GROMACS .gro file of C-alpha atoms in nm:
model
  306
    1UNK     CA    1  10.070   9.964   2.250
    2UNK     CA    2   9.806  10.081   1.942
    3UNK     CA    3  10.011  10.361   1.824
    4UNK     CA    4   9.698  10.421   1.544
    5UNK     CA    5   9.441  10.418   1.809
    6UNK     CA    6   9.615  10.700   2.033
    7UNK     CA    7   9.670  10.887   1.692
    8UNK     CA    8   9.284  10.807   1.614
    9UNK     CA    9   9.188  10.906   1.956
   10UNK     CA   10   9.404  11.184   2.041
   11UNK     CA   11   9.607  11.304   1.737
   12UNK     CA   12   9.969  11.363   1.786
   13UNK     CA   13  10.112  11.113   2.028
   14UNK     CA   14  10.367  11.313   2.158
   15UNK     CA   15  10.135  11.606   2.236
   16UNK     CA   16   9.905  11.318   2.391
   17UNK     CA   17  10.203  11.202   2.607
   18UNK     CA   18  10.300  11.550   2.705
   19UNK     CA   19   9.886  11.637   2.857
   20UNK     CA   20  10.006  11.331   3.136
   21UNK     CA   21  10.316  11.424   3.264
   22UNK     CA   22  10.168  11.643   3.527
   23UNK     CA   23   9.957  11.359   3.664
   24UNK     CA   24  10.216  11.061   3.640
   25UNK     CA   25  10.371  11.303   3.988
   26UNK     CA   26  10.213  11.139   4.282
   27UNK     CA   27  10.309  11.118   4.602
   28UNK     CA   28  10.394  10.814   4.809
   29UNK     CA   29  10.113  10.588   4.942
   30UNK     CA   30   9.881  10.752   5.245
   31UNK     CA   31  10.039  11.097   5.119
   32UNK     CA   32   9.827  11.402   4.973
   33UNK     CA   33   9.965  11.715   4.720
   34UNK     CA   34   9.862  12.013   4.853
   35UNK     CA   35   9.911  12.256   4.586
   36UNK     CA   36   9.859  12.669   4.575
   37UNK     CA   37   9.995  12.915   4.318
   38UNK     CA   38   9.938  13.310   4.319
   39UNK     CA   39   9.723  13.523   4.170
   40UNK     CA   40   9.817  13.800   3.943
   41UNK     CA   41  10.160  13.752   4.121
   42UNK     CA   42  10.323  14.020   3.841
   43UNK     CA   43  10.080  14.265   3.856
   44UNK     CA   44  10.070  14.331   4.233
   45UNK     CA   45  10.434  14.306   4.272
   46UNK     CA   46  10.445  14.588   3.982
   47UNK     CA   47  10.208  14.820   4.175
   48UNK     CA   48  10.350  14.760   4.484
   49UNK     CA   49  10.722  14.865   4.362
   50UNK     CA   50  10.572  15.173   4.157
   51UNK     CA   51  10.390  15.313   4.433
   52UNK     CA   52  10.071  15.249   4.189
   53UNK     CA   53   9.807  15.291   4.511
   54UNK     CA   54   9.515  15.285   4.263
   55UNK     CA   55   9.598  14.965   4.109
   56UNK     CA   56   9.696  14.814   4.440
   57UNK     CA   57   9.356  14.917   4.567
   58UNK     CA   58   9.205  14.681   4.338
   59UNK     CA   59   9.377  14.388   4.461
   60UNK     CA   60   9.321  14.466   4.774
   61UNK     CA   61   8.944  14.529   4.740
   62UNK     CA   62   8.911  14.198   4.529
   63UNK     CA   63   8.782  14.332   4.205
   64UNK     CA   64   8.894  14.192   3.859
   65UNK     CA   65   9.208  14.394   3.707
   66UNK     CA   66   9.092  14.307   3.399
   67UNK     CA   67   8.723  14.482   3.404
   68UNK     CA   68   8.923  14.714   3.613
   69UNK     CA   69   9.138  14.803   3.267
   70UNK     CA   70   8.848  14.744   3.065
   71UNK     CA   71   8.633  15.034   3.223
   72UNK     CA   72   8.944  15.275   3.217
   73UNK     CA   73   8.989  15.131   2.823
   74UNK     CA   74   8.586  15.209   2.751
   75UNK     CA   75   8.532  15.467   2.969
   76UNK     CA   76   8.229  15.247   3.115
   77UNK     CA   77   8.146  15.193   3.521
   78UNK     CA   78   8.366  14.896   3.626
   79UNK     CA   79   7.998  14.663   3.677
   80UNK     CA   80   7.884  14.710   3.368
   81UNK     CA   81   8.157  14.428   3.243
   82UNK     CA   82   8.136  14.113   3.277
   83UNK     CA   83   8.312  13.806   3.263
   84UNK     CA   84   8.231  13.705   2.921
   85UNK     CA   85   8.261  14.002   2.751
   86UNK     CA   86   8.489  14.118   2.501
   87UNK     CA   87   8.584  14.420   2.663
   88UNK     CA   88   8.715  14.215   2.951
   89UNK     CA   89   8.970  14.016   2.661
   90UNK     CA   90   9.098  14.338   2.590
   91UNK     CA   91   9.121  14.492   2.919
   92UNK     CA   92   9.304  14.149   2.984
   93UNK     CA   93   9.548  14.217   2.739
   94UNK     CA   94   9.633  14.566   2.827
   95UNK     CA   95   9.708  14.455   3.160
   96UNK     CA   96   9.978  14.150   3.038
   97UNK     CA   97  10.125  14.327   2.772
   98UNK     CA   98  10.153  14.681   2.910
   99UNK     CA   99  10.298  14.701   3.241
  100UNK     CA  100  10.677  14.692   3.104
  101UNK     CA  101  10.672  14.965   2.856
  102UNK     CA  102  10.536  14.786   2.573
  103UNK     CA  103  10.354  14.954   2.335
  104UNK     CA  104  10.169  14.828   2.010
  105UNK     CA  105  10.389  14.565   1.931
  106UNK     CA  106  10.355  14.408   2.265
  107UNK     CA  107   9.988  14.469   2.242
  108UNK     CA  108   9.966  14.327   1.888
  109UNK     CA  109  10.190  14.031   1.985
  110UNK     CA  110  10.013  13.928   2.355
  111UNK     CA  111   9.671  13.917   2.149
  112UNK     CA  112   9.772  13.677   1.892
  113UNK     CA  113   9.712  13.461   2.222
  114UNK     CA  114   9.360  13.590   2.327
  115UNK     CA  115   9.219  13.605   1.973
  116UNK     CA  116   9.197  13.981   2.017
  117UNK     CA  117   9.250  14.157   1.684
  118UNK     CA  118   9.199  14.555   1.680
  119UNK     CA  119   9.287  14.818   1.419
  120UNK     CA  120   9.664  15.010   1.519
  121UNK     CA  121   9.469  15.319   1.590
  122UNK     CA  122   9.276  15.187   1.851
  123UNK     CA  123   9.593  15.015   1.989
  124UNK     CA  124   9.716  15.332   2.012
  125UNK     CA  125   9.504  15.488   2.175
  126UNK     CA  126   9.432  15.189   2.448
  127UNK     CA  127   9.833  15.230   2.517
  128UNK     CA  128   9.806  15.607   2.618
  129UNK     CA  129   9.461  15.550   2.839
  130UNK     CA  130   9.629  15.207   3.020
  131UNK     CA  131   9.943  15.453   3.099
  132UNK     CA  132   9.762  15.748   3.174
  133UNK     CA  133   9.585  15.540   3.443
  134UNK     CA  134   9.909  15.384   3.587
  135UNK     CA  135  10.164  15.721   3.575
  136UNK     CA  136  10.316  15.605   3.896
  137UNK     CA  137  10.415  15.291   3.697
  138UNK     CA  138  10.550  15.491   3.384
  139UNK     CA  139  10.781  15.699   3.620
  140UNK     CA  140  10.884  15.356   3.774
  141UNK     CA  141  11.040  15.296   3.386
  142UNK     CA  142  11.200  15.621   3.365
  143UNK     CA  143  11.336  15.647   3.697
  144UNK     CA  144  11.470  15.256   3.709
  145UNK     CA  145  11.667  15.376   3.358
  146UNK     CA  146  11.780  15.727   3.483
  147UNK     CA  147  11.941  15.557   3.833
  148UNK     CA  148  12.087  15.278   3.608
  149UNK     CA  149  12.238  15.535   3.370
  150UNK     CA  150  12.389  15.744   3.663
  151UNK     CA  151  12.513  15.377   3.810
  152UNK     CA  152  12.713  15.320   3.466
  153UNK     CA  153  12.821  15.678   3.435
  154UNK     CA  154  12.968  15.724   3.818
  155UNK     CA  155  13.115  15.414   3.927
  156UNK     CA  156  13.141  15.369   4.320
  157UNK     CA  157  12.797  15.577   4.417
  158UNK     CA  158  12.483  15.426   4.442
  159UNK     CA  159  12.166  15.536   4.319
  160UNK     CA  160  11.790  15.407   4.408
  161UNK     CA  161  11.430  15.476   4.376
  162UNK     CA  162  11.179  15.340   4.561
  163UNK     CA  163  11.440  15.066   4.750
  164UNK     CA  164  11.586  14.914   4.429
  165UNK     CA  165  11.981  15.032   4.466
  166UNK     CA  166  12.187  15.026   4.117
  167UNK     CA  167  12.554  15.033   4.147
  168UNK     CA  168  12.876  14.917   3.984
  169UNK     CA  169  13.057  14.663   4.173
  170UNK     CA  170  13.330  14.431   4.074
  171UNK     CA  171  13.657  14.407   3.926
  172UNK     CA  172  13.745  14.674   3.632
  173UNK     CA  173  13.387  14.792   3.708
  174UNK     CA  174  13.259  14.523   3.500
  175UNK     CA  175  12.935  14.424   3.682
  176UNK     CA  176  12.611  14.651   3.754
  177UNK     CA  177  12.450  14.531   4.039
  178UNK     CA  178  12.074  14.599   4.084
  179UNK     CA  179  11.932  14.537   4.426
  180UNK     CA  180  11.644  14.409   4.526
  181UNK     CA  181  11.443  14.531   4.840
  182UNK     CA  182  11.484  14.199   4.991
  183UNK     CA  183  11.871  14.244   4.984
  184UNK     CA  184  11.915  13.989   4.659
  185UNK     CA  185  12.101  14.138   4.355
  186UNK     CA  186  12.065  14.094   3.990
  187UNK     CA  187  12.436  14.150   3.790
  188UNK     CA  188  12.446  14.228   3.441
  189UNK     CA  189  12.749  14.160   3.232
  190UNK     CA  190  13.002  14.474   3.164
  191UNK     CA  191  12.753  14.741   3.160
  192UNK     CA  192  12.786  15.078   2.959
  193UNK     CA  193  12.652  15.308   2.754
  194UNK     CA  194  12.600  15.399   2.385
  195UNK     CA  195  12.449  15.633   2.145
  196UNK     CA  196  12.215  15.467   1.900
  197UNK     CA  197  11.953  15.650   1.661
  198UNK     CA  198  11.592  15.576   1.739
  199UNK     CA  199  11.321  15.434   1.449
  200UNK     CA  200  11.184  15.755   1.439
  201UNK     CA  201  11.523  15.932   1.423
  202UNK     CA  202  11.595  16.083   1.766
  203UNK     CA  203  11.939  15.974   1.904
  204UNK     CA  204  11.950  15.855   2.263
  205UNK     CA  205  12.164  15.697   2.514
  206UNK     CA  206  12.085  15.378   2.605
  207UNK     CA  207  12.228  15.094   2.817
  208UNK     CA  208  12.421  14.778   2.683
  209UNK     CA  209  12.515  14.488   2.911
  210UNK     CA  210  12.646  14.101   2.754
  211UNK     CA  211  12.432  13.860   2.784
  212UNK     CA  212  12.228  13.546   2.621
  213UNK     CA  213  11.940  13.658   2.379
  214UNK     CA  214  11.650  13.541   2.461
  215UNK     CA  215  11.550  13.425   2.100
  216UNK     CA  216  11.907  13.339   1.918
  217UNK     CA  217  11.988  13.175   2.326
  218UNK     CA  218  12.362  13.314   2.157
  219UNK     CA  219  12.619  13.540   2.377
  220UNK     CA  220  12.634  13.900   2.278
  221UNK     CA  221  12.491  14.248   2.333
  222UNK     CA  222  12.184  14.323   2.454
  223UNK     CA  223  11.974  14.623   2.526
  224UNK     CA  224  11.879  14.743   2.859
  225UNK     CA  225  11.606  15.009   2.931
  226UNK     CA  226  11.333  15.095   3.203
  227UNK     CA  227  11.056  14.860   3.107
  228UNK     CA  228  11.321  14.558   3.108
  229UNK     CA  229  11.420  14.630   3.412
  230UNK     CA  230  11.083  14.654   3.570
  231UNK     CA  231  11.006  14.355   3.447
  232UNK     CA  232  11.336  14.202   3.592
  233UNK     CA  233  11.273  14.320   3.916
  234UNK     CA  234  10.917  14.279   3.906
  235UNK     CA  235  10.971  13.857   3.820
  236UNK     CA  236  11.278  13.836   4.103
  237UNK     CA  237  11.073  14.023   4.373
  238UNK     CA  238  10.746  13.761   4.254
  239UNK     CA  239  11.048  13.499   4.334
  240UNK     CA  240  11.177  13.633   4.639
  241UNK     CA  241  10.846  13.627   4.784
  242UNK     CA  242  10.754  13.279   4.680
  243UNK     CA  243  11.055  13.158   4.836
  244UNK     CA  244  10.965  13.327   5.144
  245UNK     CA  245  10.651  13.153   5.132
  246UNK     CA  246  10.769  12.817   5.070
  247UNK     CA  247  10.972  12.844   5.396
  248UNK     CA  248  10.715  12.973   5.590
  249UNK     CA  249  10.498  12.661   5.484
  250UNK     CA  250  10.775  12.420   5.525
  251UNK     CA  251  10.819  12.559   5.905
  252UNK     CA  252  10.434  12.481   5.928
  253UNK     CA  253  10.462  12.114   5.846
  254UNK     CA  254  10.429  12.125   5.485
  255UNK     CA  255  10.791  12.016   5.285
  256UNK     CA  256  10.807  12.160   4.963
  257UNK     CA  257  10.866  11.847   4.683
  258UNK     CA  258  10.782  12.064   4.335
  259UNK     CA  259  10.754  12.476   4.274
  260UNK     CA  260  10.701  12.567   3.875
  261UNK     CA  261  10.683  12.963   3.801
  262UNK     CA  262  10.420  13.080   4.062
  263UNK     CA  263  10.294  12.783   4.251
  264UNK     CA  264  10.413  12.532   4.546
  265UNK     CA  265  10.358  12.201   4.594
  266UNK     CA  266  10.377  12.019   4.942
  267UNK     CA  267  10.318  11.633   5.041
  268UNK     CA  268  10.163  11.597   5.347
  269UNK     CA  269   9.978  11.303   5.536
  270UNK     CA  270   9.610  11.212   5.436
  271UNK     CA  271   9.445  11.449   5.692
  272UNK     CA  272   9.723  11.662   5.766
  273UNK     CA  273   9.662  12.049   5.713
  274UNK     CA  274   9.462  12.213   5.475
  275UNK     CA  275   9.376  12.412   5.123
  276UNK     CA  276   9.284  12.739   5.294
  277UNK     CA  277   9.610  12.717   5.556
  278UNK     CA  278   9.835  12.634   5.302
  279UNK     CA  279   9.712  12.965   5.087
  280UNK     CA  280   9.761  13.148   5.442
  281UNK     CA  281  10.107  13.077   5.490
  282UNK     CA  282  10.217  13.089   5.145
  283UNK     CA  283  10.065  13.451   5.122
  284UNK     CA  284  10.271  13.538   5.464
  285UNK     CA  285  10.428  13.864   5.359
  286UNK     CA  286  10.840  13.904   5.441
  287UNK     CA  287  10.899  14.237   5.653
  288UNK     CA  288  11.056  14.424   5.318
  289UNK     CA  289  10.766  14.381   5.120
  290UNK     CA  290  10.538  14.589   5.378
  291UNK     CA  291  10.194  14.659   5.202
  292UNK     CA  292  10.270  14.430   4.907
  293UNK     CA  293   9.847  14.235   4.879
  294UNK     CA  294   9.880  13.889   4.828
  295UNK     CA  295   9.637  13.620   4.729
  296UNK     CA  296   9.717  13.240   4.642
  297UNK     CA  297   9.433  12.964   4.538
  298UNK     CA  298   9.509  12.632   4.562
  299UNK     CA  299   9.374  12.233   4.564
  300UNK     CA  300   9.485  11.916   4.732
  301UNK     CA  301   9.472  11.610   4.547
  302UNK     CA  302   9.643  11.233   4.479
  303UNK     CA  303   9.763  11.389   4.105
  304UNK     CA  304   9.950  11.658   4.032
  305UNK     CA  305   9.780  11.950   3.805
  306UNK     CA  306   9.762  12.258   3.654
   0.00000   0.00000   0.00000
């Protein structure tokens, strides 16, 4: 009730308030949370639908992605950084801000974040190593735009690469429908294309769909282009295979009560199950996604956490 005392103690109240909400979830009396979310969930469901062996090959074999970048970045063996060091920031965000066609905006804009601040030329020049390491994943761009394009242009055929199938379906041909390899679509909103003239003068095509904008949250047209719908795919595929997960686990004994972007939660009886069993079935990969390396970490606890 000493609203001066939390503001002494803590500063903003509301911001105060906000740091408990994740432990006032409990579950009921003689119950545990048994909690596990994924690890680098995005970046190995990129790989695995670009074909990107290399990059797979580090999840696989357990090593950091981030020194991994970093010693591509530097040109430096991959032991010679560590944890702590400042290569590894950077290598860190090359990896987040990269992998769906961003360039030095993206770059600039993810390392606001990471308190990473580098001139443009070496921005530059981090973007064309990080791609020229990943080319599998910069055809996956260009190919998911060409089949799109070819879906808008010829209505009634399908086109695919690497089992994502883009087609227009619908009434009046108003709805592109992208599938996923687990059978789920995505539909965008009266798809077509346009000409439009480029910053640096070129004139394209590109795709326009309606939909909400992101920032504005308003109704209109938006763009459409390889990186977005990597990342698209990329984020429903993550989803598709946390749902598959979450069944699996609830078949095992353990209900799902709470999910939140890449994690599960299940409440169990004290004693029932455990940590490393719940990571085991939550990583249990669905026949489409043959190949795809998974890894989940997780706790089990009276409070619900981050």
């Amino acid at each position: 009730g000493d609203l001066e005392g939390v503001k002494l103690f803590y500063g903003d109240p509301m911001e105060a308030a906000s740091t408990c909400i994740r432990s006032m979830i409990v579950p009921a009396p003689g119950n545990d949370f048994i909690c596990a979310d994924y690890s680098s969930i995005e970046g190995r469901v990129l790989a695995w639908l670009a074909g990107e062996e290399s990059a797979l090959d580090v999840y696989r074999e357990g090593r950091d992605p981030y020194r991994v970048a970093a010693s591509v970045i530097y040109h430096v063996p991959y032991e010679s950084i560590q944890k702590g060091d400042s290569r590894r920031q950077i290598g860190k965000v090359a990896e987040l801000a990269l992998g769906y066609q961003g360039s030095v905006g993206a770059f600039n804009q993810m390392a606001l974040g990471y308190g990473v601040e580098l001139p443009e030329t070496e921005v530059r020049d981090i973007v064309e190593k990080w791609r020229n390491s990943r080319p599998m994943t910069v055809r996956l761009w260009h190919e998911l735009d060409n089949a799109c394009k070819a879906a808008i242009s010829n209505p009634g055929h399908v086109y695919s690469y690497r089992g994502i199938k883009f087609a227009i379906r619908g009434r009046y041909n108003r709805m592109l429908a992208v599938m996923l390899p687990s059978g789920r679509c995505l539909w965008y909103v009266d798809p077509r294309l346009a000409q439009e003239k480029m910053a640096w003068g070129e004139e394209k095509t590109v795709i326009h769909f309606d939909g909400v904008n992101s920032a504005t949250r308003k109704w209109g047209t938006q763009k459409l282009y390889g990186g977005l719908l990597a990342e698209n795919v990329t984020q429903a595929v993550a989803r598709d295979v946390l749902v598959n997960g979450m069944f699996t686990a609830e078949a095992a004994g353990y209900p799902i009560v709470l999910h939140v972007h890449d994690e599960a939660v299940s409440e169990v009886p004290e004693g029932f199950g455990s940590v490393e069993e719940y990571e085991i079935l939550l990583c249990a990969v669905p026949q489409w996604a043959a190949g795809l390396p998974l890894k989940a970490e997780g706790w089990r606890g009276k409070r619900y956490r981050k």
